[in-house]
PDB file of C-alpha atoms in Angstrom:
ATOM      1  CA  ILE P   1     128.626 -31.324  13.013  1.00 34.00           C
ATOM      2  CA  ARG P   2     132.143 -32.672  12.867  1.00 36.00           C
ATOM      3  CA  PHE P   3     134.270 -30.406  10.729  1.00 36.00           C
ATOM      4  CA  HIS P   4     136.824 -32.977   9.592  1.00 36.00           C
ATOM      5  CA  LEU P   5     134.087 -34.797   7.652  1.00 36.00           C
ATOM      6  CA  ALA P   6     133.263 -33.866   4.083  1.00 40.00           C
ATOM      7  CA  VAL P   7     130.412 -34.774   1.777  1.00 41.00           C
ATOM      8  CA  GLN P   8     131.149 -38.167   0.308  1.00 45.00           C
ATOM      9  CA  PRO P   9     131.789 -37.800  -3.454  1.00 46.00           C
ATOM     10  CA  ASP P  10     129.987 -41.057  -4.264  1.00 48.00           C
ATOM     11  CA  ASP P  11     126.755 -39.900  -2.634  1.00 56.00           C
ATOM     12  CA  ARG P  12     124.941 -38.781  -5.774  1.00 55.00           C
ATOM     13  CA  LEU P  13     122.101 -36.993  -3.998  1.00 50.00           C
ATOM     14  CA  LEU P  14     124.465 -34.919  -1.878  1.00 50.00           C
ATOM     15  CA  ASP P  15     126.691 -34.341  -4.889  1.00 55.00           C
ATOM     16  CA  ARG P  16     123.759 -32.914  -6.857  1.00 55.00           C
ATOM     17  CA  ALA P  17     122.722 -30.727  -3.912  1.00 52.00           C
ATOM     18  CA  LEU P  18     126.291 -29.473  -3.563  1.00 53.00           C
ATOM     19  CA  GLY P  19     126.423 -28.681  -7.282  1.00 54.00           C
ATOM     20  CA  LEU P  20     123.192 -26.698  -6.997  1.00 55.00           C
ATOM     21  CA  ALA P  21     124.544 -24.832  -3.953  1.00 52.00           C
ATOM     22  CA  ARG P  22     127.695 -23.877  -5.846  1.00 55.00           C
ATOM     23  CA  ASP P  23     125.625 -22.703  -8.816  1.00 50.00           C
ATOM     24  CA  LEU P  24     123.493 -20.502  -6.544  1.00 50.00           C
ATOM     25  CA  ILE P  25     126.589 -18.999  -4.964  1.00 49.00           C
ATOM     26  CA  ALA P  26     128.199 -18.400  -8.360  1.00 52.00           C
ATOM     27  CA  MET P  27     125.036 -16.666  -9.625  1.00 50.00           C
ATOM     28  CA  GLY P  28     124.939 -14.457  -6.541  1.00 53.00           C
ATOM     29  CA  THR P  29     121.592 -15.871  -5.376  1.00 50.00           C
ATOM     30  CA  PRO P  30     122.530 -18.219  -2.541  1.00 50.00           C
ATOM     31  CA  ASP P  31     120.779 -18.849   0.744  1.00 57.00           C
ATOM     32  CA  SER P  32     122.383 -19.734   4.049  1.00 60.00           C
ATOM     33  CA  HIS P  33     121.675 -23.435   3.500  1.00 61.00           C
ATOM     34  CA  ALA P  34     123.804 -23.368   0.337  1.00 63.00           C
ATOM     35  CA  TYR P  35     126.735 -21.962   2.305  1.00 60.00           C
ATOM     36  CA  ARG P  36     126.286 -24.551   5.082  1.00 63.00           C
ATOM     37  CA  LEU P  37     126.267 -27.348   2.526  1.00 60.00           C
ATOM     38  CA  LEU P  38     129.422 -25.922   0.971  1.00 57.00           C
ATOM     39  CA  ALA P  39     131.028 -25.775   4.431  1.00 58.00           C
ATOM     40  CA  ALA P  40     130.277 -29.462   5.005  1.00 62.00           C
ATOM     41  CA  SER P  41     131.976 -30.330   1.724  1.00 57.00           C
ATOM     42  CA  GLU P  42     135.163 -28.349   2.309  1.00 57.00           C
ATOM     43  CA  LYS P  43     138.259 -30.330   3.245  1.00 59.00           C
ATOM     44  CA  THR P  44     139.989 -27.776   5.487  1.00 66.00           C
ATOM     45  CA  THR P  45     138.668 -26.171   8.639  1.00 74.00           C
ATOM     46  CA  ASP P  46     139.570 -22.666   7.439  1.00 76.00           C
ATOM     47  CA  ALA P  47     137.536 -23.135   4.266  1.00 73.00           C
ATOM     48  CA  GLN P  48     134.637 -24.475   6.326  1.00 76.00           C
ATOM     49  CA  ARG P  49     134.791 -21.451   8.620  1.00 82.00           C
ATOM     50  CA  ARG P  50     134.831 -19.046   5.661  1.00 79.00           C
ATOM     51  CA  ALA P  51     131.761 -20.694   4.141  1.00 75.00           C
ATOM     52  CA  LEU P  52     129.887 -20.503   7.450  1.00 80.00           C
ATOM     53  CA  GLU P  53     130.891 -16.872   7.934  1.00 81.00           C
ATOM     54  CA  ALA P  54     129.548 -16.177   4.442  1.00 80.00           C
ATOM     55  CA  ALA P  55     126.274 -17.814   5.497  1.00 77.00           C
ATOM     56  CA  VAL P  56     126.040 -15.549   8.546  1.00 82.00           C
ATOM     57  CA  LYS P  57     126.931 -12.482   6.474  1.00 83.00           C
ATOM     58  CA  HIS P  58     124.150 -13.429   4.062  1.00 76.00           C
ATOM     59  CA  SER P  59     121.671 -14.067   6.878  1.00 79.00           C
ATOM     60  CA  PRO P  60     122.899 -12.647  10.232  1.00 86.00           C
ATOM     61  CA  LYS P  61     120.115 -14.257  12.255  1.00 89.00           C
ATOM     62  CA  ASP P  62     120.312 -17.714  10.708  1.00 86.00           C
ATOM     63  CA  VAL P  63     120.565 -19.782  13.882  1.00 90.00           C
ATOM     64  CA  ARG P  64     121.841 -22.931  12.187  1.00 88.00           C
ATOM     65  CA  SER P  65     124.778 -21.111  10.661  1.00 85.00           C
ATOM     66  CA  LEU P  66     125.532 -19.299  13.913  1.00 91.00           C
ATOM     67  CA  ALA P  67     125.434 -22.569  15.854  1.00 92.00           C
ATOM     68  CA  ALA P  68     127.585 -24.244  13.200  1.00 88.00           C
ATOM     69  CA  LEU P  69     130.181 -21.496  13.625  1.00 89.00           C
ATOM     70  CA  GLY P  70     130.033 -22.158  17.358  1.00 92.00           C
ATOM     71  CA  GLU P  71     130.590 -25.858  16.718  1.00 89.00           C
ATOM     72  CA  HIS P  72     133.512 -25.013  14.456  1.00 88.00           C
ATOM     73  CA  ALA P  73     135.136 -22.852  17.124  1.00 91.00           C
ATOM     74  CA  TYR P  74     134.427 -25.533  19.743  1.00 91.00           C
ATOM     75  CA  SER P  75     136.126 -28.180  17.594  1.00 87.00           C
ATOM     76  CA  ARG P  76     139.200 -25.906  17.407  1.00 88.00           C
ATOM     77  CA  ASN P  77     139.176 -25.430  21.199  1.00 90.00           C
ATOM     78  CA  ARG P  78     138.329 -21.741  20.831  1.00 91.00           C
ATOM     79  CA  LEU P  79     135.881 -21.851  23.687  1.00 91.00           C
ATOM     80  CA  ARG P  80     135.164 -18.154  24.164  1.00 91.00           C
ATOM     81  CA  ARG P  81     134.465 -17.718  20.482  1.00 92.00           C
ATOM     82  CA  ALA P  82     132.248 -20.800  20.557  1.00 93.00           C
ATOM     83  CA  GLU P  83     130.302 -19.467  23.533  1.00 93.00           C
ATOM     84  CA  ALA P  84     129.822 -16.116  21.802  1.00 94.00           C
ATOM     85  CA  ARG P  85     128.402 -17.820  18.698  1.00 94.00           C
ATOM     86  CA  PHE P  86     126.055 -20.052  20.703  1.00 95.00           C
ATOM     87  CA  ARG P  87     124.796 -17.036  22.628  1.00 94.00           C
ATOM     88  CA  GLN P  88     124.358 -15.131  19.373  1.00 94.00           C
ATOM     89  CA  ALA P  89     122.255 -18.012  18.026  1.00 95.00           C
ATOM     90  CA  LEU P  90     120.122 -17.985  21.171  1.00 94.00           C
ATOM     91  CA  ARG P  91     119.597 -14.237  20.925  1.00 94.00           C
ATOM     92  CA  ALA P  92     118.342 -14.799  17.382  1.00 94.00           C
ATOM     93  CA  ASP P  93     116.091 -17.655  18.522  1.00 94.00           C
ATOM     94  CA  PRO P  94     115.862 -18.343  22.286  1.00 91.00           C
ATOM     95  CA  GLY P  95     114.083 -21.613  21.531  1.00 89.00           C
ATOM     96  CA  PHE P  96     116.858 -23.116  19.413  1.00 93.00           C
ATOM     97  CA  VAL P  97     117.639 -26.197  21.507  1.00 93.00           C
ATOM     98  CA  PRO P  98     120.874 -27.394  19.801  1.00 93.00           C
ATOM     99  CA  ALA P  99     122.658 -24.117  20.627  1.00 94.00           C
ATOM    100  CA  ALA P 100     121.382 -24.207  24.220  1.00 93.00           C
ATOM    101  CA  LEU P 101     122.626 -27.786  24.629  1.00 94.00           C
ATOM    102  CA  GLN P 102     126.020 -26.875  23.231  1.00 93.00           C
ATOM    103  CA  LEU P 103     126.235 -23.902  25.558  1.00 92.00           C
ATOM    104  CA  ALA P 104     125.435 -26.123  28.558  1.00 92.00           C
ATOM    105  CA  GLU P 105     128.095 -28.624  27.433  1.00 91.00           C
ATOM    106  CA  LEU P 106     130.590 -25.792  27.094  1.00 90.00           C
ATOM    107  CA  GLN P 107     129.794 -24.551  30.588  1.00 88.00           C
ATOM    108  CA  GLN P 108     130.295 -28.058  31.891  1.00 86.00           C
ATOM    109  CA  LEU P 109     133.638 -28.282  30.119  1.00 83.00           C
ATOM    110  CA  ARG P 110     134.688 -24.982  31.658  1.00 82.00           C
ATOM    111  CA  ARG P 111     133.889 -26.345  35.129  1.00 81.00           C
ATOM    112  CA  LEU P 112     130.772 -24.240  35.582  1.00 83.00           C
ATOM    113  CA  PRO P 113     128.297 -26.985  36.543  1.00 86.00           C
ATOM    114  CA  ALA P 114     125.841 -24.651  38.269  1.00 87.00           C
ATOM    115  CA  LEU P 115     125.376 -22.667  35.054  1.00 87.00           C
ATOM    116  CA  ALA P 116     125.064 -25.876  33.050  1.00 90.00           C
ATOM    117  CA  GLN P 117     122.450 -27.197  35.495  1.00 90.00           C
ATOM    118  CA  GLN P 118     120.500 -23.966  35.259  1.00 90.00           C
ATOM    119  CA  GLN P 119     120.581 -24.053  31.466  1.00 89.00           C
ATOM    120  CA  LEU P 120     119.492 -27.695  31.263  1.00 92.00           C
ATOM    121  CA  ALA P 121     116.780 -27.306  33.900  1.00 91.00           C
ATOM    122  CA  ALA P 122     115.287 -24.420  31.908  1.00 90.00           C
ATOM    123  CA  LEU P 123     115.429 -26.511  28.752  1.00 91.00           C
ATOM    124  CA  ALA P 124     113.756 -29.457  30.487  1.00 91.00           C
ATOM    125  CA  ARG P 125     110.900 -27.205  31.642  1.00 92.00           C
ATOM    126  CA  ARG P 126     110.367 -25.856  28.145  1.00 91.00           C
ATOM    127  CA  HIS P 127     110.865 -29.187  26.358  1.00 91.00           C
ATOM    128  CA  PRO P 128     109.923 -31.984  28.782  1.00 87.00           C
ATOM    129  CA  GLY P 129     109.710 -34.615  26.052  1.00 86.00           C
ATOM    130  CA  ARG P 130     113.042 -34.030  24.319  1.00 92.00           C
ATOM    131  CA  GLU P 131     115.364 -36.974  24.560  1.00 94.00           C
ATOM    132  CA  ASP P 132     118.507 -34.964  23.844  1.00 94.00           C
ATOM    133  CA  VAL P 133     117.760 -32.700  26.817  1.00 94.00           C
ATOM    134  CA  ARG P 134     117.211 -35.683  29.120  1.00 94.00           C
ATOM    135  CA  LEU P 135     120.489 -37.256  27.978  1.00 94.00           C
ATOM    136  CA  ALA P 136     122.387 -34.006  28.463  1.00 94.00           C
ATOM    137  CA  ARG P 137     121.078 -33.765  32.024  1.00 93.00           C
ATOM    138  CA  ALA P 138     122.076 -37.380  32.641  1.00 94.00           C
ATOM    139  CA  ALA P 139     125.609 -36.669  31.381  1.00 91.00           C
ATOM    140  CA  LEU P 140     125.872 -33.715  33.757  1.00 92.00           C
ATOM    141  CA  ASP P 141     124.509 -35.809  36.648  1.00 92.00           C
ATOM    142  CA  ILE P 142     127.260 -38.356  36.002  1.00 91.00           C
ATOM    143  CA  GLU P 143     129.888 -35.614  36.177  1.00 88.00           C
ATOM    144  CA  LEU P 144     128.398 -34.410  39.464  1.00 89.00           C
ATOM    145  CA  GLY P 145     128.251 -37.918  40.944  1.00 90.00           C
ATOM    146  CA  HIS P 146     124.447 -38.245  40.850  1.00 92.00           C
ATOM    147  CA  LEU P 147     124.699 -41.724  39.402  1.00 93.00           C
ATOM    148  CA  LYS P 148     121.344 -43.256  40.306  1.00 93.00           C
ATOM    149  CA  GLY P 149     119.291 -40.563  38.618  1.00 92.00           C
ATOM    150  CA  ALA P 150     121.469 -40.655  35.513  1.00 94.00           C
ATOM    151  CA  GLU P 151     121.216 -44.443  35.429  1.00 96.00           C
ATOM    152  CA  ARG P 152     117.400 -44.338  35.448  1.00 95.00           C
ATOM    153  CA  VAL P 153     117.360 -41.912  32.527  1.00 95.00           C
ATOM    154  CA  LEU P 154     119.848 -43.963  30.503  1.00 96.00           C
ATOM    155  CA  GLU P 155     118.077 -47.251  31.198  1.00 97.00           C
ATOM    156  CA  ALA P 156     114.786 -45.764  29.978  1.00 96.00           C
ATOM    157  CA  HIS P 157     116.572 -44.460  26.895  1.00 96.00           C
ATOM    158  CA  VAL P 158     118.196 -47.758  25.882  1.00 96.00           C
ATOM    159  CA  LYS P 159     114.897 -49.536  26.449  1.00 96.00           C
ATOM    160  CA  ARG P 160     113.522 -47.341  23.673  1.00 95.00           C
ATOM    161  CA  ARG P 161     116.742 -47.522  21.621  1.00 95.00           C
ATOM    162  CA  PRO P 162     118.406 -50.844  22.384  1.00 95.00           C
ATOM    163  CA  THR P 163     121.143 -50.382  19.767  1.00 95.00           C
ATOM    164  CA  ASP P 164     122.479 -47.102  21.161  1.00 95.00           C
ATOM    165  CA  ILE P 165     126.037 -48.311  21.719  1.00 95.00           C
ATOM    166  CA  ALA P 166     127.306 -45.094  23.292  1.00 94.00           C
ATOM    167  CA  ASN P 167     124.741 -45.118  26.074  1.00 95.00           C
ATOM    168  CA  LEU P 168     124.975 -48.881  26.600  1.00 96.00           C
ATOM    169  CA  ALA P 169     128.696 -48.307  27.171  1.00 95.00           C
ATOM    170  CA  ARG P 170     127.892 -45.425  29.496  1.00 94.00           C
ATOM    171  CA  LEU P 171     125.637 -47.702  31.543  1.00 96.00           C
ATOM    172  CA  ALA P 172     128.401 -50.311  31.792  1.00 95.00           C
ATOM    173  CA  ASN P 173     130.763 -47.607  33.023  1.00 95.00           C
ATOM    174  CA  LEU P 174     128.206 -46.439  35.580  1.00 95.00           C
ATOM    175  CA  ALA P 175     127.811 -49.973  36.898  1.00 95.00           C
ATOM    176  CA  ARG P 176     131.587 -50.273  37.084  1.00 95.00           C
ATOM    177  CA  ARG P 177     131.814 -47.067  39.111  1.00 94.00           C
ATOM    178  CA  GLN P 178     129.220 -48.478  41.507  1.00 94.00           C
ATOM    179  CA  LEU P 179     131.150 -51.772  41.850  1.00 94.00           C
ATOM    180  CA  ARG P 180     128.302 -53.865  40.407  1.00 95.00           C
ATOM    181  CA  PRO P 181     130.037 -56.520  38.272  1.00 95.00           C
ATOM    182  CA  LYS P 182     126.839 -58.365  37.323  1.00 95.00           C
ATOM    183  CA  ARG P 183     125.355 -55.177  35.905  1.00 96.00           C
ATOM    184  CA  VAL P 184     128.614 -54.438  34.098  1.00 95.00           C
ATOM    185  CA  ALA P 185     128.397 -57.847  32.432  1.00 96.00           C
ATOM    186  CA  HIS P 186     124.726 -57.269  31.619  1.00 96.00           C
ATOM    187  CA  TRP P 187     125.445 -54.037  29.768  1.00 96.00           C
ATOM    188  CA  LEU P 188     128.476 -55.500  28.005  1.00 96.00           C
ATOM    189  CA  ARG P 189     126.275 -58.303  26.669  1.00 96.00           C
ATOM    190  CA  LYS P 190     123.748 -55.741  25.514  1.00 96.00           C
ATOM    191  CA  GLN P 191     126.520 -53.982  23.585  1.00 96.00           C
ATOM    192  CA  ILE P 192     127.534 -57.251  21.932  1.00 95.00           C
ATOM    193  CA  ALA P 193     123.917 -57.964  20.975  1.00 95.00           C
ATOM    194  CA  ALA P 194     123.590 -54.476  19.488  1.00 94.00           C
ATOM    195  CA  ARG P 195     126.867 -54.660  17.593  1.00 94.00           C
ATOM    196  CA  PRO P 196     128.308 -58.176  17.309  1.00 93.00           C
ATOM    197  CA  ASP P 197     131.414 -57.039  15.405  1.00 93.00           C
ATOM    198  CA  TRP P 198     132.584 -54.677  18.164  1.00 90.00           C
ATOM    199  CA  LEU P 199     135.532 -56.199  20.005  1.00 92.00           C
ATOM    200  CA  ARG P 200     135.786 -53.911  23.018  1.00 91.00           C
ATOM    201  CA  PRO P 201     132.847 -55.322  25.037  1.00 92.00           C
ATOM    202  CA  ARG P 202     133.897 -58.881  24.152  1.00 92.00           C
ATOM    203  CA  ILE P 203     137.385 -58.227  25.504  1.00 92.00           C
ATOM    204  CA  ALA P 204     135.974 -56.581  28.640  1.00 91.00           C
ATOM    205  CA  LEU P 205     133.625 -59.521  29.207  1.00 88.00           C
ATOM    206  CA  ALA P 206     136.327 -62.183  28.755  1.00 83.00           C
TER     207      ALA P 206
END
């Protein structure tokens, strides 16, 4: 979730869903999803937070609303509050992967890589096939300087998803860190093939 984004008013399906959510809230019969949808449509972060808090008040163990409140606090750089919300979500549902991933990212940001590694290793054991867990571990490996292992994971990922610009760019940066100009050029060309209108890789390749 990115809290500066609102529901687009010209999206008729979302507009209808938002109207229904507001009707449910007005009638006093909402569910937590209605509050989350309202939060996504609000134009200020305070209004978004209030809607998410209403969702949690309505359903205290709704993990999506708890994690969304954590994301909201994270986006406002309120890291302790974010961590508390992510942990609250995991207490409600220890298997809720998005909150666990966010908690690991937060630990990494707070320069606690051992805790992040522990969290991600546990997730990988429980969910060996999840791509988001593999990518999170690769991102942490890059931070820790374990470049070869991260590179293998990212190369396998972009083979499956050849238009993933973010990870193609990450591979180019990894090659650059390893002083491998031919591989840098290779990944820049892959970015251009995936998104021909993007100027950055063209400039870097020139």
